[in-house]
PDB file of N, CA, C and O in Angstrom:
ATOM      1  N   TRP I  17     -65.258  54.472 -52.014  1.00 63.00           N
ATOM      2  CA  TRP I  17     -64.108  54.851 -52.672  1.00 63.00           C
ATOM      3  C   TRP I  17     -62.966  54.083 -52.068  1.00 63.00           C
ATOM      4  O   TRP I  17     -62.958  53.909 -50.975  1.00 63.00           O
ATOM      5  N   ALA I  18     -62.224  53.509 -52.999  1.00 80.00           N
ATOM      6  CA  ALA I  18     -61.207  52.436 -52.450  1.00 80.00           C
ATOM      7  C   ALA I  18     -59.786  53.381 -52.644  1.00 80.00           C
ATOM      8  O   ALA I  18     -59.637  53.878 -53.700  1.00 80.00           O
ATOM      9  N   MET I  19     -59.031  53.197 -51.615  1.00 92.00           N
ATOM     10  CA  MET I  19     -57.712  53.967 -51.592  1.00 92.00           C
ATOM     11  C   MET I  19     -56.758  53.139 -52.282  1.00 92.00           C
ATOM     12  O   MET I  19     -56.556  51.981 -52.037  1.00 92.00           O
ATOM     13  N   ARG I  20     -56.051  53.783 -53.248  1.00 96.00           N
ATOM     14  CA  ARG I  20     -54.869  53.004 -53.859  1.00 96.00           C
ATOM     15  C   ARG I  20     -53.749  52.981 -52.961  1.00 96.00           C
ATOM     16  O   ARG I  20     -53.576  53.882 -52.012  1.00 96.00           O
ATOM     17  N   LEU I  21     -52.902  51.905 -53.050  1.00 96.00           N
ATOM     18  CA  LEU I  21     -51.815  51.694 -52.239  1.00 96.00           C
ATOM     19  C   LEU I  21     -50.743  52.940 -52.382  1.00 96.00           C
ATOM     20  O   LEU I  21     -50.209  53.393 -51.417  1.00 96.00           O
ATOM     21  N   THR I  22     -50.740  53.530 -53.654  1.00 96.00           N
ATOM     22  CA  THR I  22     -49.863  54.608 -53.748  1.00 96.00           C
ATOM     23  C   THR I  22     -50.357  55.777 -52.992  1.00 96.00           C
ATOM     24  O   THR I  22     -49.522  56.524 -52.501  1.00 96.00           O
ATOM     25  N   ASP I  23     -51.622  56.026 -53.028  1.00 96.00           N
ATOM     26  CA  ASP I  23     -52.155  57.027 -52.249  1.00 96.00           C
ATOM     27  C   ASP I  23     -51.886  56.841 -50.644  1.00 96.00           C
ATOM     28  O   ASP I  23     -51.485  57.706 -49.972  1.00 96.00           O
ATOM     29  N   PHE I  24     -52.027  55.636 -50.203  1.00 96.00           N
ATOM     30  CA  PHE I  24     -51.818  55.238 -48.764  1.00 96.00           C
ATOM     31  C   PHE I  24     -50.303  55.486 -48.429  1.00 96.00           C
ATOM     32  O   PHE I  24     -50.104  56.322 -47.492  1.00 96.00           O
ATOM     33  N   TRP I  25     -49.365  55.173 -49.243  1.00 97.00           N
ATOM     34  CA  TRP I  25     -47.940  55.348 -48.910  1.00 97.00           C
ATOM     35  C   TRP I  25     -47.578  56.943 -49.065  1.00 97.00           C
ATOM     36  O   TRP I  25     -46.841  57.439 -48.317  1.00 97.00           O
ATOM     37  N   ASP I  26     -48.215  57.578 -49.991  1.00 95.00           N
ATOM     38  CA  ASP I  26     -48.039  59.023 -50.086  1.00 95.00           C
ATOM     39  C   ASP I  26     -48.622  59.721 -48.809  1.00 95.00           C
ATOM     40  O   ASP I  26     -47.865  60.543 -48.202  1.00 95.00           O
ATOM     41  N   ARG I  27     -49.615  59.330 -48.218  1.00 94.00           N
ATOM     42  CA  ARG I  27     -50.106  59.835 -46.900  1.00 94.00           C
ATOM     43  C   ARG I  27     -49.049  59.388 -45.758  1.00 94.00           C
ATOM     44  O   ARG I  27     -49.026  60.275 -44.906  1.00 94.00           O
ATOM     45  N   MET I  28     -48.826  58.291 -45.722  1.00 95.00           N
ATOM     46  CA  MET I  28     -47.744  57.824 -44.756  1.00 95.00           C
ATOM     47  C   MET I  28     -46.586  58.729 -44.710  1.00 95.00           C
ATOM     48  O   MET I  28     -46.008  59.116 -43.751  1.00 95.00           O
ATOM     49  N   GLU I  29     -46.086  58.797 -45.954  1.00 95.00           N
ATOM     50  CA  GLU I  29     -44.856  59.668 -45.927  1.00 95.00           C
ATOM     51  C   GLU I  29     -45.070  61.128 -45.624  1.00 95.00           C
ATOM     52  O   GLU I  29     -44.158  61.914 -45.080  1.00 95.00           O
ATOM     53  N   GLN I  30     -46.275  61.621 -45.948  1.00 93.00           N
ATOM     54  CA  GLN I  30     -46.580  63.109 -45.519  1.00 93.00           C
ATOM     55  C   GLN I  30     -46.630  63.154 -44.075  1.00 93.00           C
ATOM     56  O   GLN I  30     -46.232  64.152 -43.420  1.00 93.00           O
ATOM     57  N   ALA I  31     -47.280  62.152 -43.338  1.00 92.00           N
ATOM     58  CA  ALA I  31     -47.393  62.147 -41.989  1.00 92.00           C
ATOM     59  C   ALA I  31     -46.029  61.812 -41.189  1.00 92.00           C
ATOM     60  O   ALA I  31     -45.920  62.406 -40.089  1.00 92.00           O
ATOM     61  N   LEU I  32     -45.262  60.981 -41.554  1.00 93.00           N
ATOM     62  CA  LEU I  32     -44.220  60.546 -40.943  1.00 93.00           C
ATOM     63  C   LEU I  32     -42.826  60.847 -41.529  1.00 93.00           C
ATOM     64  O   LEU I  32     -41.911  60.484 -40.827  1.00 93.00           O
ATOM     65  N   GLY I  33     -42.807  61.222 -42.712  1.00 95.00           N
ATOM     66  CA  GLY I  33     -41.563  61.406 -43.389  1.00 95.00           C
ATOM     67  C   GLY I  33     -41.101  60.203 -44.170  1.00 95.00           C
ATOM     68  O   GLY I  33     -41.560  59.189 -43.799  1.00 95.00           O
ATOM     69  N   ALA I  34     -40.475  60.473 -45.364  1.00 92.00           N
ATOM     70  CA  ALA I  34     -40.235  59.423 -46.267  1.00 92.00           C
ATOM     71  C   ALA I  34     -39.274  58.319 -45.615  1.00 92.00           C
ATOM     72  O   ALA I  34     -39.381  57.117 -45.882  1.00 92.00           O
ATOM     73  N   GLY I  35     -38.354  58.689 -44.741  1.00 89.00           N
ATOM     74  CA  GLY I  35     -37.473  57.756 -44.229  1.00 89.00           C
ATOM     75  C   GLY I  35     -38.064  56.932 -43.062  1.00 89.00           C
ATOM     76  O   GLY I  35     -37.611  55.852 -42.798  1.00 89.00           O
ATOM     77  N   TYR I  36     -39.155  57.479 -42.355  1.00 96.00           N
ATOM     78  CA  TYR I  36     -39.734  56.838 -41.191  1.00 96.00           C
ATOM     79  C   TYR I  36     -40.938  55.954 -41.482  1.00 96.00           C
ATOM     80  O   TYR I  36     -41.255  54.972 -40.819  1.00 96.00           O
ATOM     81  N   ALA I  37     -41.623  56.300 -42.574  1.00 97.00           N
ATOM     82  CA  ALA I  37     -42.911  55.818 -42.782  1.00 97.00           C
ATOM     83  C   ALA I  37     -42.782  54.369 -42.978  1.00 97.00           C
ATOM     84  O   ALA I  37     -43.622  53.368 -42.323  1.00 97.00           O
ATOM     85  N   ARG I  38     -41.948  53.814 -43.767  1.00 97.00           N
ATOM     86  CA  ARG I  38     -41.940  52.321 -44.128  1.00 97.00           C
ATOM     87  C   ARG I  38     -41.358  51.584 -42.875  1.00 97.00           C
ATOM     88  O   ARG I  38     -41.798  50.505 -42.502  1.00 97.00           O
ATOM     89  N   SER I  39     -40.409  52.195 -42.057  1.00 97.00           N
ATOM     90  CA  SER I  39     -39.923  51.527 -40.864  1.00 97.00           C
ATOM     91  C   SER I  39     -41.119  51.355 -39.841  1.00 97.00           C
ATOM     92  O   SER I  39     -41.367  50.329 -39.164  1.00 97.00           O
ATOM     93  N   TRP I  40     -41.902  52.338 -39.715  1.00 97.00           N
ATOM     94  CA  TRP I  40     -43.039  52.391 -38.733  1.00 97.00           C
ATOM     95  C   TRP I  40     -44.027  51.341 -39.195  1.00 97.00           C
ATOM     96  O   TRP I  40     -44.609  50.501 -38.402  1.00 97.00           O
ATOM     97  N   ALA I  41     -44.268  51.329 -40.410  1.00 98.00           N
ATOM     98  CA  ALA I  41     -45.256  50.327 -40.938  1.00 98.00           C
ATOM     99  C   ALA I  41     -44.823  48.899 -40.717  1.00 98.00           C
ATOM    100  O   ALA I  41     -45.558  48.138 -40.670  1.00 98.00           O
ATOM    101  N   ALA I  42     -43.575  48.654 -40.767  1.00 98.00           N
ATOM    102  CA  ALA I  42     -43.164  47.378 -40.488  1.00 98.00           C
ATOM    103  C   ALA I  42     -42.940  46.812 -39.158  1.00 98.00           C
ATOM    104  O   ALA I  42     -43.055  45.744 -38.701  1.00 98.00           O
ATOM    105  N   ASP I  43     -42.798  47.937 -38.331  1.00 97.00           N
ATOM    106  CA  ASP I  43     -42.464  47.646 -36.853  1.00 97.00           C
ATOM    107  C   ASP I  43     -43.449  48.002 -35.957  1.00 97.00           C
ATOM    108  O   ASP I  43     -43.534  47.231 -34.841  1.00 97.00           O
ATOM    109  N   PHE I  44     -44.303  48.796 -36.018  1.00 97.00           N
ATOM    110  CA  PHE I  44     -45.261  49.193 -35.060  1.00 97.00           C
ATOM    111  C   PHE I  44     -46.617  48.386 -35.091  1.00 97.00           C
ATOM    112  O   PHE I  44     -47.216  48.451 -36.207  1.00 97.00           O
ATOM    113  N   HIS I  45     -47.040  47.751 -34.031  1.00 98.00           N
ATOM    114  CA  HIS I  45     -48.290  46.987 -33.889  1.00 98.00           C
ATOM    115  C   HIS I  45     -49.403  47.955 -33.573  1.00 98.00           C
ATOM    116  O   HIS I  45     -49.258  48.546 -32.488  1.00 98.00           O
ATOM    117  N   VAL I  46     -50.358  48.131 -34.546  1.00 98.00           N
ATOM    118  CA  VAL I  46     -51.424  49.005 -34.461  1.00 98.00           C
ATOM    119  C   VAL I  46     -52.505  48.329 -33.705  1.00 98.00           C
ATOM    120  O   VAL I  46     -53.089  47.348 -34.276  1.00 98.00           O
ATOM    121  N   PRO I  47     -53.028  48.795 -32.546  1.00 96.00           N
ATOM    122  CA  PRO I  47     -54.057  48.214 -31.871  1.00 96.00           C
ATOM    123  C   PRO I  47     -55.318  48.076 -32.582  1.00 96.00           C
ATOM    124  O   PRO I  47     -56.079  47.168 -32.627  1.00 96.00           O
ATOM    125  N   ALA I  48     -55.683  49.076 -33.514  1.00 97.00           N
ATOM    126  CA  ALA I  48     -56.913  49.066 -34.347  1.00 97.00           C
ATOM    127  C   ALA I  48     -56.901  47.983 -35.409  1.00 97.00           C
ATOM    128  O   ALA I  48     -58.008  47.861 -36.124  1.00 97.00           O
ATOM    129  N   LEU I  49     -55.683  47.524 -35.648  1.00 98.00           N
ATOM    130  CA  LEU I  49     -55.628  46.488 -36.696  1.00 98.00           C
ATOM    131  C   LEU I  49     -55.374  45.140 -36.124  1.00 98.00           C
ATOM    132  O   LEU I  49     -54.672  44.248 -36.590  1.00 98.00           O
ATOM    133  N   ALA I  50     -55.859  44.985 -34.870  1.00 97.00           N
ATOM    134  CA  ALA I  50     -55.832  43.705 -34.157  1.00 97.00           C
ATOM    135  C   ALA I  50     -54.434  43.327 -33.785  1.00 97.00           C
ATOM    136  O   ALA I  50     -53.960  42.119 -33.751  1.00 97.00           O
ATOM    137  N   GLY I  51     -53.612  44.329 -33.521  1.00 97.00           N
ATOM    138  CA  GLY I  51     -52.237  44.184 -33.124  1.00 97.00           C
ATOM    139  C   GLY I  51     -51.212  43.887 -34.281  1.00 97.00           C
ATOM    140  O   GLY I  51     -50.190  43.604 -33.945  1.00 97.00           O
ATOM    141  N   ARG I  52     -51.835  43.949 -35.376  1.00 98.00           N
ATOM    142  CA  ARG I  52     -50.911  43.659 -36.595  1.00 98.00           C
ATOM    143  C   ARG I  52     -50.207  44.847 -36.935  1.00 98.00           C
ATOM    144  O   ARG I  52     -50.587  46.037 -36.728  1.00 98.00           O
ATOM    145  N   THR I  53     -49.122  44.876 -37.708  1.00 98.00           N
ATOM    146  CA  THR I  53     -48.382  46.011 -38.265  1.00 98.00           C
ATOM    147  C   THR I  53     -49.251  46.478 -39.527  1.00 98.00           C
ATOM    148  O   THR I  53     -49.968  45.744 -39.985  1.00 98.00           O
ATOM    149  N   VAL I  54     -48.785  47.599 -40.032  1.00 98.00           N
ATOM    150  CA  VAL I  54     -49.396  48.030 -41.336  1.00 98.00           C
ATOM    151  C   VAL I  54     -49.043  47.071 -42.375  1.00 98.00           C
ATOM    152  O   VAL I  54     -49.896  46.701 -43.129  1.00 98.00           O
ATOM    153  N   ASP I  55     -47.834  46.615 -42.423  1.00 98.00           N
ATOM    154  CA  ASP I  55     -47.368  45.764 -43.315  1.00 98.00           C
ATOM    155  C   ASP I  55     -48.103  44.407 -43.343  1.00 98.00           C
ATOM    156  O   ASP I  55     -48.584  43.931 -44.540  1.00 98.00           O
ATOM    157  N   GLN I  56     -48.299  43.942 -42.214  1.00 98.00           N
ATOM    158  CA  GLN I  56     -49.051  42.733 -42.138  1.00 98.00           C
ATOM    159  C   GLN I  56     -50.523  42.857 -42.545  1.00 98.00           C
ATOM    160  O   GLN I  56     -50.949  42.001 -43.305  1.00 98.00           O
ATOM    161  N   ALA I  57     -51.084  43.883 -42.081  1.00 98.00           N
ATOM    162  CA  ALA I  57     -52.479  44.102 -42.499  1.00 98.00           C
ATOM    163  C   ALA I  57     -52.718  44.224 -43.987  1.00 98.00           C
ATOM    164  O   ALA I  57     -53.586  43.714 -44.589  1.00 98.00           O
ATOM    165  N   LEU I  58     -51.952  44.994 -44.457  1.00 98.00           N
ATOM    166  CA  LEU I  58     -52.018  45.200 -46.010  1.00 98.00           C
ATOM    167  C   LEU I  58     -51.698  43.750 -46.803  1.00 98.00           C
ATOM    168  O   LEU I  58     -52.523  43.471 -47.740  1.00 98.00           O
ATOM    169  N   ALA I  59     -50.660  43.135 -46.298  1.00 98.00           N
ATOM    170  CA  ALA I  59     -50.402  41.761 -47.042  1.00 98.00           C
ATOM    171  C   ALA I  59     -51.418  40.731 -46.732  1.00 98.00           C
ATOM    172  O   ALA I  59     -51.551  39.922 -47.568  1.00 98.00           O
ATOM    173  N   GLN I  60     -52.317  41.001 -45.650  1.00 98.00           N
ATOM    174  CA  GLN I  60     -53.425  40.158 -45.387  1.00 98.00           C
ATOM    175  C   GLN I  60     -54.758  40.439 -46.231  1.00 98.00           C
ATOM    176  O   GLN I  60     -55.818  39.983 -45.937  1.00 98.00           O
ATOM    177  N   GLY I  61     -54.423  41.459 -46.954  1.00 96.00           N
ATOM    178  CA  GLY I  61     -55.723  41.972 -47.800  1.00 96.00           C
ATOM    179  C   GLY I  61     -56.644  42.906 -47.157  1.00 96.00           C
ATOM    180  O   GLY I  61     -57.677  43.244 -47.687  1.00 96.00           O
ATOM    181  N   GLU I  62     -56.122  43.579 -46.068  1.00 97.00           N
ATOM    182  CA  GLU I  62     -56.963  44.542 -45.552  1.00 97.00           C
ATOM    183  C   GLU I  62     -57.045  45.860 -46.403  1.00 97.00           C
ATOM    184  O   GLU I  62     -56.059  46.177 -46.966  1.00 97.00           O
ATOM    185  N   ASP I  63     -58.192  46.540 -46.478  1.00 96.00           N
ATOM    186  CA  ASP I  63     -58.525  47.618 -47.184  1.00 96.00           C
ATOM    187  C   ASP I  63     -57.442  48.739 -46.832  1.00 96.00           C
ATOM    188  O   ASP I  63     -57.410  49.026 -45.625  1.00 96.00           O
ATOM    189  N   ALA I  64     -56.819  49.441 -47.708  1.00 97.00           N
ATOM    190  CA  ALA I  64     -55.895  50.420 -47.502  1.00 97.00           C
ATOM    191  C   ALA I  64     -56.693  51.615 -46.713  1.00 97.00           C
ATOM    192  O   ALA I  64     -55.966  52.317 -45.907  1.00 97.00           O
ATOM    193  N   GLN I  65     -57.796  51.917 -47.008  1.00 95.00           N
ATOM    194  CA  GLN I  65     -58.408  53.024 -46.410  1.00 95.00           C
ATOM    195  C   GLN I  65     -58.687  52.713 -44.766  1.00 95.00           C
ATOM    196  O   GLN I  65     -58.488  53.574 -44.067  1.00 95.00           O
ATOM    197  N   LEU I  66     -59.318  51.418 -44.630  1.00 96.00           N
ATOM    198  CA  LEU I  66     -59.242  50.954 -43.276  1.00 96.00           C
ATOM    199  C   LEU I  66     -58.008  51.029 -42.469  1.00 96.00           C
ATOM    200  O   LEU I  66     -57.878  51.494 -41.375  1.00 96.00           O
ATOM    201  N   VAL I  67     -56.971  50.639 -43.231  1.00 97.00           N
ATOM    202  CA  VAL I  67     -55.573  50.698 -42.579  1.00 97.00           C
ATOM    203  C   VAL I  67     -55.190  52.164 -42.161  1.00 97.00           C
ATOM    204  O   VAL I  67     -54.770  52.531 -41.168  1.00 97.00           O
ATOM    205  N   TRP I  68     -55.456  52.984 -43.206  1.00 96.00           N
ATOM    206  CA  TRP I  68     -55.163  54.465 -43.073  1.00 96.00           C
ATOM    207  C   TRP I  68     -55.873  55.089 -41.826  1.00 96.00           C
ATOM    208  O   TRP I  68     -55.441  55.763 -41.036  1.00 96.00           O
ATOM    209  N   ARG I  69     -57.172  54.672 -41.688  1.00 94.00           N
ATOM    210  CA  ARG I  69     -57.942  55.164 -40.602  1.00 94.00           C
ATOM    211  C   ARG I  69     -57.372  54.827 -39.339  1.00 94.00           C
ATOM    212  O   ARG I  69     -57.344  55.587 -38.205  1.00 94.00           O
ATOM    213  N   ALA I  70     -56.859  53.489 -39.182  1.00 97.00           N
ATOM    214  CA  ALA I  70     -56.187  53.056 -38.151  1.00 97.00           C
ATOM    215  C   ALA I  70     -54.949  53.812 -37.683  1.00 97.00           C
ATOM    216  O   ALA I  70     -54.705  54.110 -36.477  1.00 97.00           O
ATOM    217  N   VAL I  71     -54.158  53.960 -38.816  1.00 96.00           N
ATOM    218  CA  VAL I  71     -52.944  54.872 -38.514  1.00 96.00           C
ATOM    219  C   VAL I  71     -53.293  56.199 -38.107  1.00 96.00           C
ATOM    220  O   VAL I  71     -52.685  56.659 -37.248  1.00 96.00           O
ATOM    221  N   HIS I  72     -54.191  56.799 -38.721  1.00 95.00           N
ATOM    222  CA  HIS I  72     -54.547  58.342 -38.389  1.00 95.00           C
ATOM    223  C   HIS I  72     -55.019  58.266 -36.975  1.00 95.00           C
ATOM    224  O   HIS I  72     -54.596  59.049 -36.285  1.00 95.00           O
ATOM    225  N   GLN I  73     -55.883  57.350 -36.464  1.00 94.00           N
ATOM    226  CA  GLN I  73     -56.256  57.384 -35.203  1.00 94.00           C
ATOM    227  C   GLN I  73     -55.215  57.064 -34.181  1.00 94.00           C
ATOM    228  O   GLN I  73     -55.120  57.648 -33.151  1.00 94.00           O
ATOM    229  N   THR I  74     -54.346  56.103 -34.353  1.00 95.00           N
ATOM    230  CA  THR I  74     -53.313  55.620 -33.569  1.00 95.00           C
ATOM    231  C   THR I  74     -52.260  56.772 -33.381  1.00 95.00           C
ATOM    232  O   THR I  74     -52.003  57.045 -32.203  1.00 95.00           O
ATOM    233  N   LEU I  75     -51.933  57.461 -34.465  1.00 94.00           N
ATOM    234  CA  LEU I  75     -50.943  58.651 -34.390  1.00 94.00           C
ATOM    235  C   LEU I  75     -51.562  59.930 -33.997  1.00 94.00           C
ATOM    236  O   LEU I  75     -50.819  61.007 -33.771  1.00 94.00           O
ATOM    237  N   GLU I  76     -53.059  60.028 -33.801  1.00 92.00           N
ATOM    238  CA  GLU I  76     -53.718  61.184 -33.561  1.00 92.00           C
ATOM    239  C   GLU I  76     -53.215  62.268 -34.460  1.00 92.00           C
ATOM    240  O   GLU I  76     -52.989  63.359 -33.922  1.00 92.00           O
ATOM    241  N   LEU I  77     -53.319  61.890 -35.739  1.00 86.00           N
ATOM    242  CA  LEU I  77     -52.843  63.048 -36.729  1.00 86.00           C
ATOM    243  C   LEU I  77     -53.764  64.090 -36.939  1.00 86.00           C
ATOM    244  O   LEU I  77     -55.110  64.046 -36.570  1.00 86.00           O
ATOM    245  N   HIS I  78     -53.276  65.226 -37.353  1.00 82.00           N
ATOM    246  CA  HIS I  78     -54.154  66.226 -37.690  1.00 82.00           C
ATOM    247  C   HIS I  78     -55.117  66.081 -38.812  1.00 82.00           C
ATOM    248  O   HIS I  78     -54.842  65.162 -39.648  1.00 82.00           O
ATOM    249  N   PRO I  79     -56.289  66.600 -38.575  1.00 84.00           N
ATOM    250  CA  PRO I  79     -57.379  66.184 -39.697  1.00 84.00           C
ATOM    251  C   PRO I  79     -56.892  66.511 -41.054  1.00 84.00           C
ATOM    252  O   PRO I  79     -57.534  65.986 -41.951  1.00 84.00           O
ATOM    253  N   LYS I  80     -56.046  67.271 -41.387  1.00 76.00           N
ATOM    254  CA  LYS I  80     -55.627  67.558 -42.604  1.00 76.00           C
ATOM    255  C   LYS I  80     -54.989  66.323 -43.224  1.00 76.00           C
ATOM    256  O   LYS I  80     -54.921  66.318 -44.490  1.00 76.00           O
ATOM    257  N   PHE I  81     -54.630  65.330 -42.560  1.00 69.00           N
ATOM    258  CA  PHE I  81     -54.084  64.159 -43.054  1.00 69.00           C
ATOM    259  C   PHE I  81     -55.183  63.007 -43.293  1.00 69.00           C
ATOM    260  O   PHE I  81     -54.854  61.938 -43.806  1.00 69.00           O
ATOM    261  N   ARG I  82     -56.476  63.413 -43.153  1.00 73.00           N
ATOM    262  CA  ARG I  82     -57.448  62.524 -43.397  1.00 73.00           C
ATOM    263  C   ARG I  82     -57.479  62.132 -44.968  1.00 73.00           C
ATOM    264  O   ARG I  82     -57.703  61.442 -45.513  1.00 73.00           O
TER     265      ARG I  82
END
């Protein structure tokens, strides 16, 4: 199952809020993404599902956000 980018961004906004999700994705370097930001990983062709799992793990989100 491949996650669509629209689904990815919906999840990001649910977890972080609409105003903060894009900022966090641009600025925070995620260890599980080899130190890249979410934006960098997606721009380099990383699968959205893999990026979401890294975000979920990094932020220790509630399982309901999986």
